[in-house]
């Protein structure tokens, strides 16, 4: 029995002939001859349906970024691709760098079928031609490697396109620098070390920003962290001392109205809270005396050590002050009503004070680490 196509609307059967009916991947079309189609369907004999496989724009961007990372890694590690870009490398030459190849951008089509790789090549004309030709010749190899690295079910077709935007930008920068240098030399002495006809006028100059490496070694920014640590030690410790003194003082004043004979006995929380500021003062003085870049090199290691020292002491003093204030306020009020609670209150205050003492000890140890970044 020959193959037939069933039309559900008219309940008719039409034989299918390969020359008449056609089915495409992207466009699906059904054609029937005029003589065999029903009357009500002769006005619209071709029914077409277009199927568009469009990926999510976010996924397209993610795929493009991953392809760019993988291609950059292949240019650095894949010997086959390196020999295609730089044929001199296969000869074992010591200096074979005739061009510098950089992937400037990657564009992936919305259907993930085609990827355009924009390549910038710096160097002479021969190096550019060889690099671009080598990349294009290895397009299939690059596609297969991308499929293995990225584990894609369908790897897009790779097309390498030369991008001259970076080269043009470097030329513009070189021209602007030349004009700026000429204007600066007009007011000074006329000393021309280069001839008018520069034989290297075709060389591409790339300007690199002048970076003071002392910034990275810490000679400029390290004292900032050191002074910040000294300030943190004193400020946070004094904040804790102030809170503890105020909170305990309110309780003492409230209790002293009814039991004035217990005021001097209940002043212990205020004294213990005030000691916290002394801890911060000690660390601040130690840190500030250790910062003297003129007498001794002061590096980032030293600055970080002093910063951590100040934070350890200051924040420990702040937490201890809050504990002393709350316990002291409630303790002196309860002690006025029940004198037997005095010993328990003192023990609680001692353990709260120990928190700040821990911070002081750690702060001293950390501040002593400063100056050990390099062997003297």
mmCIF file of C-alpha atoms in Angstrom:
data_model
loop_
_atom_site.group_PDB
_atom_site.id
_atom_site.type_symbol
_atom_site.label_atom_id
_atom_site.label_comp_id
_atom_site.label_asym_id
_atom_site.label_seq_id
_atom_site.Cartn_x
_atom_site.Cartn_y
_atom_site.Cartn_z
ATOM 1 C CA UNK A 1 0.000 0.000 0.000
ATOM 2 C CA UNK A 2 1.557 3.329 -0.958
ATOM 3 C CA UNK A 3 2.328 5.964 1.654
ATOM 4 C CA UNK A 4 -0.529 8.406 2.149
ATOM 5 C CA UNK A 5 -1.037 11.650 4.045
ATOM 6 C CA UNK A 6 -4.223 11.883 6.088
ATOM 7 C CA UNK A 7 -5.987 15.279 6.159
ATOM 8 C CA UNK A 8 -8.115 15.255 9.302
ATOM 9 C CA UNK A 9 -10.323 18.143 8.250
ATOM 10 C CA UNK A 10 -11.655 16.684 4.996
ATOM 11 C CA UNK A 11 -11.073 12.961 5.734
ATOM 12 C CA UNK A 12 -9.444 12.531 2.337
ATOM 13 C CA UNK A 13 -6.351 10.587 1.365
ATOM 14 C CA UNK A 14 -3.781 11.983 -1.023
ATOM 15 C CA UNK A 15 -0.845 9.970 -2.356
ATOM 16 C CA UNK A 16 2.572 11.361 -1.581
ATOM 17 C CA UNK A 17 5.090 11.691 -4.397
ATOM 18 C CA UNK A 18 8.649 12.753 -3.618
ATOM 19 C CA UNK A 19 8.762 15.370 -6.427
ATOM 20 C CA UNK A 20 5.586 17.020 -5.139
ATOM 21 C CA UNK A 21 5.829 16.986 -1.348
ATOM 22 C CA UNK A 22 8.923 18.472 0.330
ATOM 23 C CA UNK A 23 10.016 18.614 3.970
ATOM 24 C CA UNK A 24 12.860 20.951 4.993
ATOM 25 C CA UNK A 25 14.747 21.301 8.254
ATOM 26 C CA UNK A 26 14.234 24.997 8.864
ATOM 27 C CA UNK A 27 11.087 25.442 6.733
ATOM 28 C CA UNK A 28 8.533 22.647 6.655
ATOM 29 C CA UNK A 29 6.355 22.781 3.478
ATOM 30 C CA UNK A 30 3.628 20.530 2.045
ATOM 31 C CA UNK A 31 2.605 20.899 -1.617
ATOM 32 C CA UNK A 32 -0.377 19.232 -3.267
ATOM 33 C CA UNK A 33 -1.293 19.344 -6.937
ATOM 34 C CA UNK A 34 -4.318 21.457 -7.864
ATOM 35 C CA UNK A 35 -6.201 18.491 -9.335
ATOM 36 C CA UNK A 36 -5.939 16.341 -6.179
ATOM 37 C CA UNK A 37 -6.677 19.010 -3.542
ATOM 38 C CA UNK A 38 -10.222 19.681 -2.254
ATOM 39 C CA UNK A 39 -12.077 22.715 -3.521
ATOM 40 C CA UNK A 40 -12.038 24.448 -0.168
ATOM 41 C CA UNK A 41 -8.257 24.014 0.053
ATOM 42 C CA UNK A 42 -7.272 25.083 -3.453
ATOM 43 C CA UNK A 43 -6.985 28.735 -2.456
ATOM 44 C CA UNK A 44 -4.201 27.876 -0.007
ATOM 45 C CA UNK A 45 -2.313 24.964 -1.480
ATOM 46 C CA UNK A 46 0.986 25.531 0.374
ATOM 47 C CA UNK A 47 1.097 25.376 4.136
ATOM 48 C CA UNK A 48 4.436 26.521 5.547
ATOM 49 C CA UNK A 49 5.685 26.490 9.074
ATOM 50 C CA UNK A 50 9.007 28.036 10.067
ATOM 51 C CA UNK A 51 10.813 26.616 13.067
ATOM 52 C CA UNK A 52 13.302 28.997 14.652
ATOM 53 C CA UNK A 53 15.748 27.577 17.166
ATOM 54 C CA UNK A 54 16.609 30.693 19.186
ATOM 55 C CA UNK A 55 18.683 30.325 22.358
ATOM 56 C CA UNK A 56 18.337 32.403 25.483
ATOM 57 C CA UNK A 57 20.362 35.667 25.116
ATOM 58 C CA UNK A 58 21.931 35.062 28.507
ATOM 59 C CA UNK A 59 23.064 31.602 27.443
ATOM 60 C CA UNK A 60 24.483 33.053 24.222
ATOM 61 C CA UNK A 61 26.603 35.508 26.220
ATOM 62 C CA UNK A 62 27.789 32.788 28.583
ATOM 63 C CA UNK A 63 28.771 30.541 25.684
ATOM 64 C CA UNK A 64 30.643 33.437 24.033
ATOM 65 C CA UNK A 65 32.602 34.164 27.218
ATOM 66 C CA UNK A 66 33.489 30.511 27.694
ATOM 67 C CA UNK A 67 34.585 30.175 24.068
ATOM 68 C CA UNK A 68 36.777 33.265 24.449
ATOM 69 C CA UNK A 69 38.432 31.805 27.560
ATOM 70 C CA UNK A 70 39.028 28.458 25.924
ATOM 71 C CA UNK A 71 40.470 30.016 22.753
ATOM 72 C CA UNK A 72 42.784 32.230 24.782
ATOM 73 C CA UNK A 73 43.988 29.186 26.688
ATOM 74 C CA UNK A 74 44.520 27.278 23.442
ATOM 75 C CA UNK A 75 46.672 30.103 22.047
ATOM 76 C CA UNK A 76 48.869 29.820 25.128
ATOM 77 C CA UNK A 77 49.035 26.048 25.579
ATOM 78 C CA UNK A 78 48.066 24.266 22.348
ATOM 79 C CA UNK A 79 51.215 23.590 20.319
ATOM 80 C CA UNK A 80 49.294 22.790 17.129
ATOM 81 C CA UNK A 81 47.577 26.161 17.172
ATOM 82 C CA UNK A 82 50.796 27.939 18.141
ATOM 83 C CA UNK A 83 52.658 26.406 15.209
ATOM 84 C CA UNK A 84 49.826 27.471 12.906
ATOM 85 C CA UNK A 85 50.010 31.075 14.107
ATOM 86 C CA UNK A 86 53.810 31.165 14.376
ATOM 87 C CA UNK A 87 55.373 28.701 11.924
ATOM 88 C CA UNK A 88 58.840 29.659 13.152
ATOM 89 C CA UNK A 89 58.026 27.966 16.455
ATOM 90 C CA UNK A 90 57.988 24.566 14.757
ATOM 91 C CA UNK A 91 61.545 25.154 13.537
ATOM 92 C CA UNK A 92 62.857 25.445 17.083
ATOM 93 C CA UNK A 93 64.092 29.020 16.714
ATOM 94 C CA UNK A 94 64.975 30.893 19.895
ATOM 95 C CA UNK A 95 63.292 34.113 18.796
ATOM 96 C CA UNK A 96 60.368 33.320 16.570
ATOM 97 C CA UNK A 97 57.881 35.942 17.763
ATOM 98 C CA UNK A 98 57.030 37.698 14.499
ATOM 99 C CA UNK A 99 53.512 38.638 15.600
ATOM 100 C CA UNK A 100 51.383 38.994 18.700
ATOM 101 C CA UNK A 101 47.944 37.403 18.386
ATOM 102 C CA UNK A 102 45.129 38.496 20.668
ATOM 103 C CA UNK A 103 41.445 37.547 20.715
ATOM 104 C CA UNK A 104 39.608 40.850 21.042
ATOM 105 C CA UNK A 105 35.992 39.672 20.911
ATOM 106 C CA UNK A 106 33.765 36.660 20.300
ATOM 107 C CA UNK A 107 30.251 36.801 18.848
ATOM 108 C CA UNK A 108 27.908 33.817 18.853
ATOM 109 C CA UNK A 109 24.798 33.712 16.686
ATOM 110 C CA UNK A 110 21.425 33.473 18.398
ATOM 111 C CA UNK A 111 20.915 29.910 17.166
ATOM 112 C CA UNK A 112 24.377 28.841 18.470
ATOM 113 C CA UNK A 113 25.361 27.679 14.995
ATOM 114 C CA UNK A 114 28.146 30.146 14.135
ATOM 115 C CA UNK A 115 30.780 31.819 16.285
ATOM 116 C CA UNK A 116 32.783 34.764 14.964
ATOM 117 C CA UNK A 117 36.192 35.175 16.573
ATOM 118 C CA UNK A 118 37.728 38.630 16.111
ATOM 119 C CA UNK A 119 41.507 38.402 16.193
ATOM 120 C CA UNK A 120 43.956 41.296 16.535
ATOM 121 C CA UNK A 121 47.470 40.647 15.277
ATOM 122 C CA UNK A 122 50.335 43.020 16.074
ATOM 123 C CA UNK A 123 53.467 42.819 13.997
ATOM 124 C CA UNK A 124 54.639 43.128 10.429
ATOM 125 C CA UNK A 125 52.466 42.392 7.410
ATOM 126 C CA UNK A 126 53.988 38.971 6.906
ATOM 127 C CA UNK A 127 53.310 37.986 10.502
ATOM 128 C CA UNK A 128 49.706 39.132 10.232
ATOM 129 C CA UNK A 129 49.038 37.211 7.043
ATOM 130 C CA UNK A 130 50.641 34.064 8.383
ATOM 131 C CA UNK A 131 48.777 34.250 11.699
ATOM 132 C CA UNK A 132 45.354 34.852 10.136
ATOM 133 C CA UNK A 133 45.892 32.170 7.494
ATOM 134 C CA UNK A 134 47.046 29.706 10.130
ATOM 135 C CA UNK A 135 44.004 30.320 12.302
ATOM 136 C CA UNK A 136 41.613 29.924 9.379
ATOM 137 C CA UNK A 137 43.295 26.696 8.319
ATOM 138 C CA UNK A 138 42.823 25.276 11.813
ATOM 139 C CA UNK A 139 39.174 26.302 12.134
ATOM 140 C CA UNK A 140 37.948 22.693 12.064
ATOM 141 C CA UNK A 141 40.595 21.646 14.573
ATOM 142 C CA UNK A 142 39.619 24.512 16.869
ATOM 143 C CA UNK A 143 35.963 23.528 16.547
ATOM 144 C CA UNK A 144 36.658 19.944 17.542
ATOM 145 C CA UNK A 145 38.822 21.017 20.479
ATOM 146 C CA UNK A 146 36.134 23.429 21.691
ATOM 147 C CA UNK A 147 33.614 20.611 21.580
ATOM 148 C CA UNK A 148 35.882 18.438 23.731
ATOM 149 C CA UNK A 149 36.743 21.181 26.196
ATOM 150 C CA UNK A 150 33.235 22.616 26.592
ATOM 151 C CA UNK A 151 31.396 19.284 26.164
ATOM 152 C CA UNK A 152 28.843 20.746 23.775
ATOM 153 C CA UNK A 153 26.319 18.555 22.006
ATOM 154 C CA UNK A 154 26.533 20.792 18.939
ATOM 155 C CA UNK A 155 29.705 22.821 18.518
ATOM 156 C CA UNK A 156 29.193 26.013 16.469
ATOM 157 C CA UNK A 157 31.153 26.684 13.300
ATOM 158 C CA UNK A 158 34.248 28.786 14.020
ATOM 159 C CA UNK A 159 35.079 31.720 11.768
ATOM 160 C CA UNK A 160 38.188 33.815 12.378
ATOM 161 C CA UNK A 161 37.927 37.503 11.426
ATOM 162 C CA UNK A 162 40.790 39.984 11.556
ATOM 163 C CA UNK A 163 40.108 42.915 13.881
ATOM 164 C CA UNK A 164 42.191 46.033 13.264
ATOM 165 C CA UNK A 165 40.558 48.248 15.878
ATOM 166 C CA UNK A 166 43.277 47.721 18.503
ATOM 167 C CA UNK A 167 46.018 48.385 15.973
ATOM 168 C CA UNK A 168 44.328 51.586 14.856
ATOM 169 C CA UNK A 169 43.905 52.674 18.454
ATOM 170 C CA UNK A 170 47.591 52.137 19.173
ATOM 171 C CA UNK A 171 48.500 54.171 16.096
ATOM 172 C CA UNK A 172 46.277 57.030 17.266
ATOM 173 C CA UNK A 173 47.887 56.938 20.720
ATOM 174 C CA UNK A 174 51.346 57.010 19.158
ATOM 175 C CA UNK A 175 50.408 60.009 16.996
ATOM 176 C CA UNK A 176 48.961 61.911 19.959
ATOM 177 C CA UNK A 177 52.060 61.214 22.036
ATOM 178 C CA UNK A 178 54.249 62.448 19.209
ATOM 179 C CA UNK A 179 52.263 65.679 18.907
ATOM 180 C CA UNK A 180 52.404 66.185 22.659
ATOM 181 C CA UNK A 181 56.168 65.649 22.687
ATOM 182 C CA UNK A 182 56.649 68.135 19.844
ATOM 183 C CA UNK A 183 54.630 70.797 21.651
ATOM 184 C CA UNK A 184 56.596 70.242 24.829
ATOM 185 C CA UNK A 185 59.926 70.596 23.059
ATOM 186 C CA UNK A 186 59.025 73.949 21.462
ATOM 187 C CA UNK A 187 59.677 75.953 24.639
ATOM 188 C CA UNK A 188 62.820 74.064 25.667
ATOM 189 C CA UNK A 189 66.179 73.527 24.170
ATOM 190 C CA UNK A 190 66.155 72.153 20.651
ATOM 191 C CA UNK A 191 67.859 68.793 21.000
ATOM 192 C CA UNK A 192 66.877 66.416 18.263
ATOM 193 C CA UNK A 193 68.297 62.967 18.781
ATOM 194 C CA UNK A 194 66.130 61.390 16.086
ATOM 195 C CA UNK A 195 66.277 62.313 12.384
ATOM 196 C CA UNK A 196 63.258 63.716 10.569
ATOM 197 C CA UNK A 197 62.895 60.609 8.441
ATOM 198 C CA UNK A 198 62.247 57.962 11.012
ATOM 199 C CA UNK A 199 63.083 54.552 9.548
ATOM 200 C CA UNK A 200 60.816 52.926 12.158
ATOM 201 C CA UNK A 201 57.718 54.889 11.236
ATOM 202 C CA UNK A 202 55.830 51.676 10.426
ATOM 203 C CA UNK A 203 56.418 50.232 13.892
ATOM 204 C CA UNK A 204 53.342 50.104 16.100
ATOM 205 C CA UNK A 205 53.909 51.760 19.456
ATOM 206 C CA UNK A 206 51.752 50.708 22.391
ATOM 207 C CA UNK A 207 51.732 53.052 25.350
ATOM 208 C CA UNK A 208 51.904 51.435 28.762
ATOM 209 C CA UNK A 209 50.886 53.507 31.765
ATOM 210 C CA UNK A 210 53.725 54.418 34.103
ATOM 211 C CA UNK A 211 53.145 52.548 37.345
ATOM 212 C CA UNK A 212 55.118 53.306 40.469
ATOM 213 C CA UNK A 213 56.101 49.893 41.766
ATOM 214 C CA UNK A 214 56.655 51.350 45.227
ATOM 215 C CA UNK A 215 52.883 51.372 45.579
ATOM 216 C CA UNK A 216 52.845 47.598 45.411
ATOM 217 C CA UNK A 217 55.777 47.205 47.750
ATOM 218 C CA UNK A 218 53.949 49.333 50.322
ATOM 219 C CA UNK A 219 56.204 52.367 50.626
ATOM 220 C CA UNK A 220 53.329 54.731 49.868
ATOM 221 C CA UNK A 221 50.182 53.108 51.252
ATOM 222 C CA UNK A 222 51.496 51.030 54.153
ATOM 223 C CA UNK A 223 51.616 53.915 56.700
ATOM 224 C CA UNK A 224 47.914 54.516 56.073
ATOM 225 C CA UNK A 225 47.050 51.056 57.393
ATOM 226 C CA UNK A 226 49.409 51.484 60.325
ATOM 227 C CA UNK A 227 47.884 54.781 61.455
ATOM 228 C CA UNK A 228 44.424 53.345 60.878
ATOM 229 C CA UNK A 229 45.251 50.526 63.283
ATOM 230 C CA UNK A 230 46.439 52.986 65.945
ATOM 231 C CA UNK A 231 43.251 55.020 65.600
ATOM 232 C CA UNK A 232 41.059 51.915 65.710
ATOM 233 C CA UNK A 233 42.696 50.688 68.914
ATOM 234 C CA UNK A 234 42.132 53.954 70.757
ATOM 235 C CA UNK A 235 38.702 54.833 69.351
ATOM 236 C CA UNK A 236 36.995 51.471 69.849
ATOM 237 C CA UNK A 237 38.504 50.976 73.303
ATOM 238 C CA UNK A 238 37.357 54.421 74.396
ATOM 239 C CA UNK A 239 33.892 53.733 73.009
ATOM 240 C CA UNK A 240 33.668 50.614 75.164
ATOM 241 C CA UNK A 241 35.017 52.478 78.192
ATOM 242 C CA UNK A 242 32.549 55.318 77.684
ATOM 243 C CA UNK A 243 29.577 52.984 77.368
ATOM 244 C CA UNK A 244 30.598 50.970 80.431
ATOM 245 C CA UNK A 245 31.199 54.102 82.494
ATOM 246 C CA UNK A 246 27.910 55.717 81.511
ATOM 247 C CA UNK A 247 25.824 52.592 81.997
ATOM 248 C CA UNK A 248 27.388 51.767 85.367
ATOM 249 C CA UNK A 249 27.295 55.392 86.453
ATOM 250 C CA UNK A 250 23.558 55.574 85.901
ATOM 251 C CA UNK A 251 23.084 52.535 88.130
ATOM 252 C CA UNK A 252 25.359 53.945 90.840
ATOM 253 C CA UNK A 253 23.553 57.292 90.838
ATOM 254 C CA UNK A 254 20.168 55.625 91.028
ATOM 255 C CA UNK A 255 21.269 53.378 93.879
ATOM 256 C CA UNK A 256 23.018 56.194 95.776
ATOM 257 C CA UNK A 257 19.770 58.009 96.407
ATOM 258 C CA UNK A 258 18.537 55.236 98.692
ATOM 259 C CA UNK A 259 21.892 53.821 99.939
ATOM 260 C CA UNK A 260 24.528 56.592 99.830
ATOM 261 C CA UNK A 261 26.898 54.584 102.038
ATOM 262 C CA UNK A 262 27.336 52.032 99.201
ATOM 263 C CA UNK A 263 28.419 54.514 96.528
ATOM 264 C CA UNK A 264 32.177 54.036 96.976
ATOM 265 C CA UNK A 265 31.749 50.275 97.151
ATOM 266 C CA UNK A 266 29.673 50.261 93.959
ATOM 267 C CA UNK A 267 32.118 52.401 91.996
ATOM 268 C CA UNK A 268 34.110 49.286 90.991
ATOM 269 C CA UNK A 269 32.331 48.813 87.594
ATOM 270 C CA UNK A 270 33.114 52.412 86.650
ATOM 271 C CA UNK A 271 36.809 51.928 87.431
ATOM 272 C CA UNK A 272 37.005 48.683 85.501
ATOM 273 C CA UNK A 273 35.311 50.290 82.506
ATOM 274 C CA UNK A 274 37.778 53.178 82.531
ATOM 275 C CA UNK A 275 40.738 50.801 82.370
ATOM 276 C CA UNK A 276 39.638 49.718 78.888
ATOM 277 C CA UNK A 277 40.690 53.063 77.440
ATOM 278 C CA UNK A 278 44.193 52.528 78.826
ATOM 279 C CA UNK A 279 44.496 49.265 76.895
ATOM 280 C CA UNK A 280 43.702 51.054 73.644
ATOM 281 C CA UNK A 281 46.111 53.860 74.506
ATOM 282 C CA UNK A 282 48.957 51.383 75.032
ATOM 283 C CA UNK A 283 48.456 49.719 71.644
ATOM 284 C CA UNK A 284 48.052 53.075 69.889
ATOM 285 C CA UNK A 285 51.372 54.316 71.300
ATOM 286 C CA UNK A 286 53.160 51.081 70.339
ATOM 287 C CA UNK A 287 51.858 51.264 66.774
ATOM 288 C CA UNK A 288 52.563 54.972 66.279
ATOM 289 C CA UNK A 289 56.152 54.633 67.467
ATOM 290 C CA UNK A 290 56.712 51.776 65.009
ATOM 291 C CA UNK A 291 55.731 53.876 61.979
ATOM 292 C CA UNK A 292 58.792 55.774 60.781
ATOM 293 C CA UNK A 293 59.393 55.220 57.040
ATOM 294 C CA UNK A 294 62.368 57.604 56.972
ATOM 295 C CA UNK A 295 64.315 55.680 59.589
ATOM 296 C CA UNK A 296 63.269 52.204 58.468
ATOM 297 C CA UNK A 297 61.455 50.747 55.483
ATOM 298 C CA UNK A 298 57.760 50.290 56.177
ATOM 299 C CA UNK A 299 55.995 47.755 53.964
ATOM 300 C CA UNK A 300 52.432 46.583 53.515
ATOM 301 C CA UNK A 301 53.134 43.609 55.758
ATOM 302 C CA UNK A 302 53.942 46.003 58.593
ATOM 303 C CA UNK A 303 50.858 48.101 57.907
ATOM 304 C CA UNK A 304 48.576 45.079 57.927
ATOM 305 C CA UNK A 305 50.151 43.828 61.157
ATOM 306 C CA UNK A 306 49.544 47.157 62.893
ATOM 307 C CA UNK A 307 46.001 47.366 61.515
ATOM 308 C CA UNK A 308 45.100 43.912 62.816
ATOM 309 C CA UNK A 309 46.713 44.737 66.152
ATOM 310 C CA UNK A 310 44.622 47.873 66.570
ATOM 311 C CA UNK A 311 41.397 46.171 65.529
ATOM 312 C CA UNK A 312 41.988 43.241 67.893
ATOM 313 C CA UNK A 313 42.524 45.472 70.905
ATOM 314 C CA UNK A 314 39.872 48.047 70.008
ATOM 315 C CA UNK A 315 37.012 45.677 69.234
ATOM 316 C CA UNK A 316 37.824 43.510 72.265
ATOM 317 C CA UNK A 317 37.699 46.616 74.452
ATOM 318 C CA UNK A 318 34.389 47.671 72.918
ATOM 319 C CA UNK A 319 32.761 44.318 73.636
ATOM 320 C CA UNK A 320 34.162 44.242 77.179
ATOM 321 C CA UNK A 321 32.864 47.749 77.851
ATOM 322 C CA UNK A 322 29.350 46.793 76.796
ATOM 323 C CA UNK A 323 29.438 43.758 79.092
ATOM 324 C CA UNK A 324 30.778 45.756 82.054
ATOM 325 C CA UNK A 325 28.180 48.476 81.585
ATOM 326 C CA UNK A 326 25.202 46.135 81.512
ATOM 327 C CA UNK A 327 26.434 43.998 84.417
ATOM 328 C CA UNK A 328 27.456 47.034 86.456
ATOM 329 C CA UNK A 329 24.110 48.770 86.062
ATOM 330 C CA UNK A 330 22.102 45.766 87.168
ATOM 331 C CA UNK A 331 24.698 44.628 89.725
ATOM 332 C CA UNK A 332 24.881 47.794 91.826
ATOM 333 C CA UNK A 333 21.080 47.998 92.001
ATOM 334 C CA UNK A 334 20.846 44.371 93.115
ATOM 335 C CA UNK A 335 23.730 44.821 95.579
ATOM 336 C CA UNK A 336 21.836 47.618 97.320
ATOM 337 C CA UNK A 337 18.968 45.229 98.003
ATOM 338 C CA UNK A 338 21.057 42.110 98.708
ATOM 339 C CA UNK A 339 24.680 42.712 99.832
ATOM 340 C CA UNK A 340 25.560 39.043 99.330
ATOM 341 C CA UNK A 341 25.528 39.606 95.555
ATOM 342 C CA UNK A 342 28.619 41.834 95.675
ATOM 343 C CA UNK A 343 31.168 39.016 95.277
ATOM 344 C CA UNK A 344 29.271 37.497 92.366
ATOM 345 C CA UNK A 345 29.064 40.877 90.647
ATOM 346 C CA UNK A 346 32.816 41.388 91.014
ATOM 347 C CA UNK A 347 33.540 37.970 89.483
ATOM 348 C CA UNK A 348 31.321 38.729 86.495
ATOM 349 C CA UNK A 349 33.073 42.064 85.999
ATOM 350 C CA UNK A 350 36.485 40.376 86.167
ATOM 351 C CA UNK A 351 35.603 37.911 83.437
ATOM 352 C CA UNK A 352 34.186 40.733 81.319
ATOM 353 C CA UNK A 353 37.405 42.684 81.807
ATOM 354 C CA UNK A 354 39.390 39.625 80.734
ATOM 355 C CA UNK A 355 37.938 39.962 77.222
ATOM 356 C CA UNK A 356 39.712 43.285 76.780
ATOM 357 C CA UNK A 357 42.867 41.808 78.283
ATOM 358 C CA UNK A 358 42.844 39.093 75.624
ATOM 359 C CA UNK A 359 42.641 41.759 72.937
ATOM 360 C CA UNK A 360 45.550 43.646 74.517
ATOM 361 C CA UNK A 361 47.761 40.545 74.539
ATOM 362 C CA UNK A 362 46.976 39.668 70.929
ATOM 363 C CA UNK A 363 47.460 43.300 69.910
ATOM 364 C CA UNK A 364 50.937 43.381 71.421
ATOM 365 C CA UNK A 365 51.880 40.124 69.688
ATOM 366 C CA UNK A 366 50.633 41.331 66.304
ATOM 367 C CA UNK A 367 52.344 44.700 66.605
ATOM 368 C CA UNK A 368 55.613 42.918 67.353
ATOM 369 C CA UNK A 369 55.269 41.077 64.029
ATOM 370 C CA UNK A 370 55.711 44.368 62.178
ATOM 371 C CA UNK A 371 59.219 44.799 60.832
ATOM 372 C CA UNK A 372 59.675 41.091 60.098
ATOM 373 C CA UNK A 373 58.583 41.291 56.456
ATOM 374 C CA UNK A 374 62.219 41.224 55.324
ATOM 375 C CA UNK A 375 65.334 39.918 56.954
ATOM 376 C CA UNK A 376 67.543 42.720 58.122
#
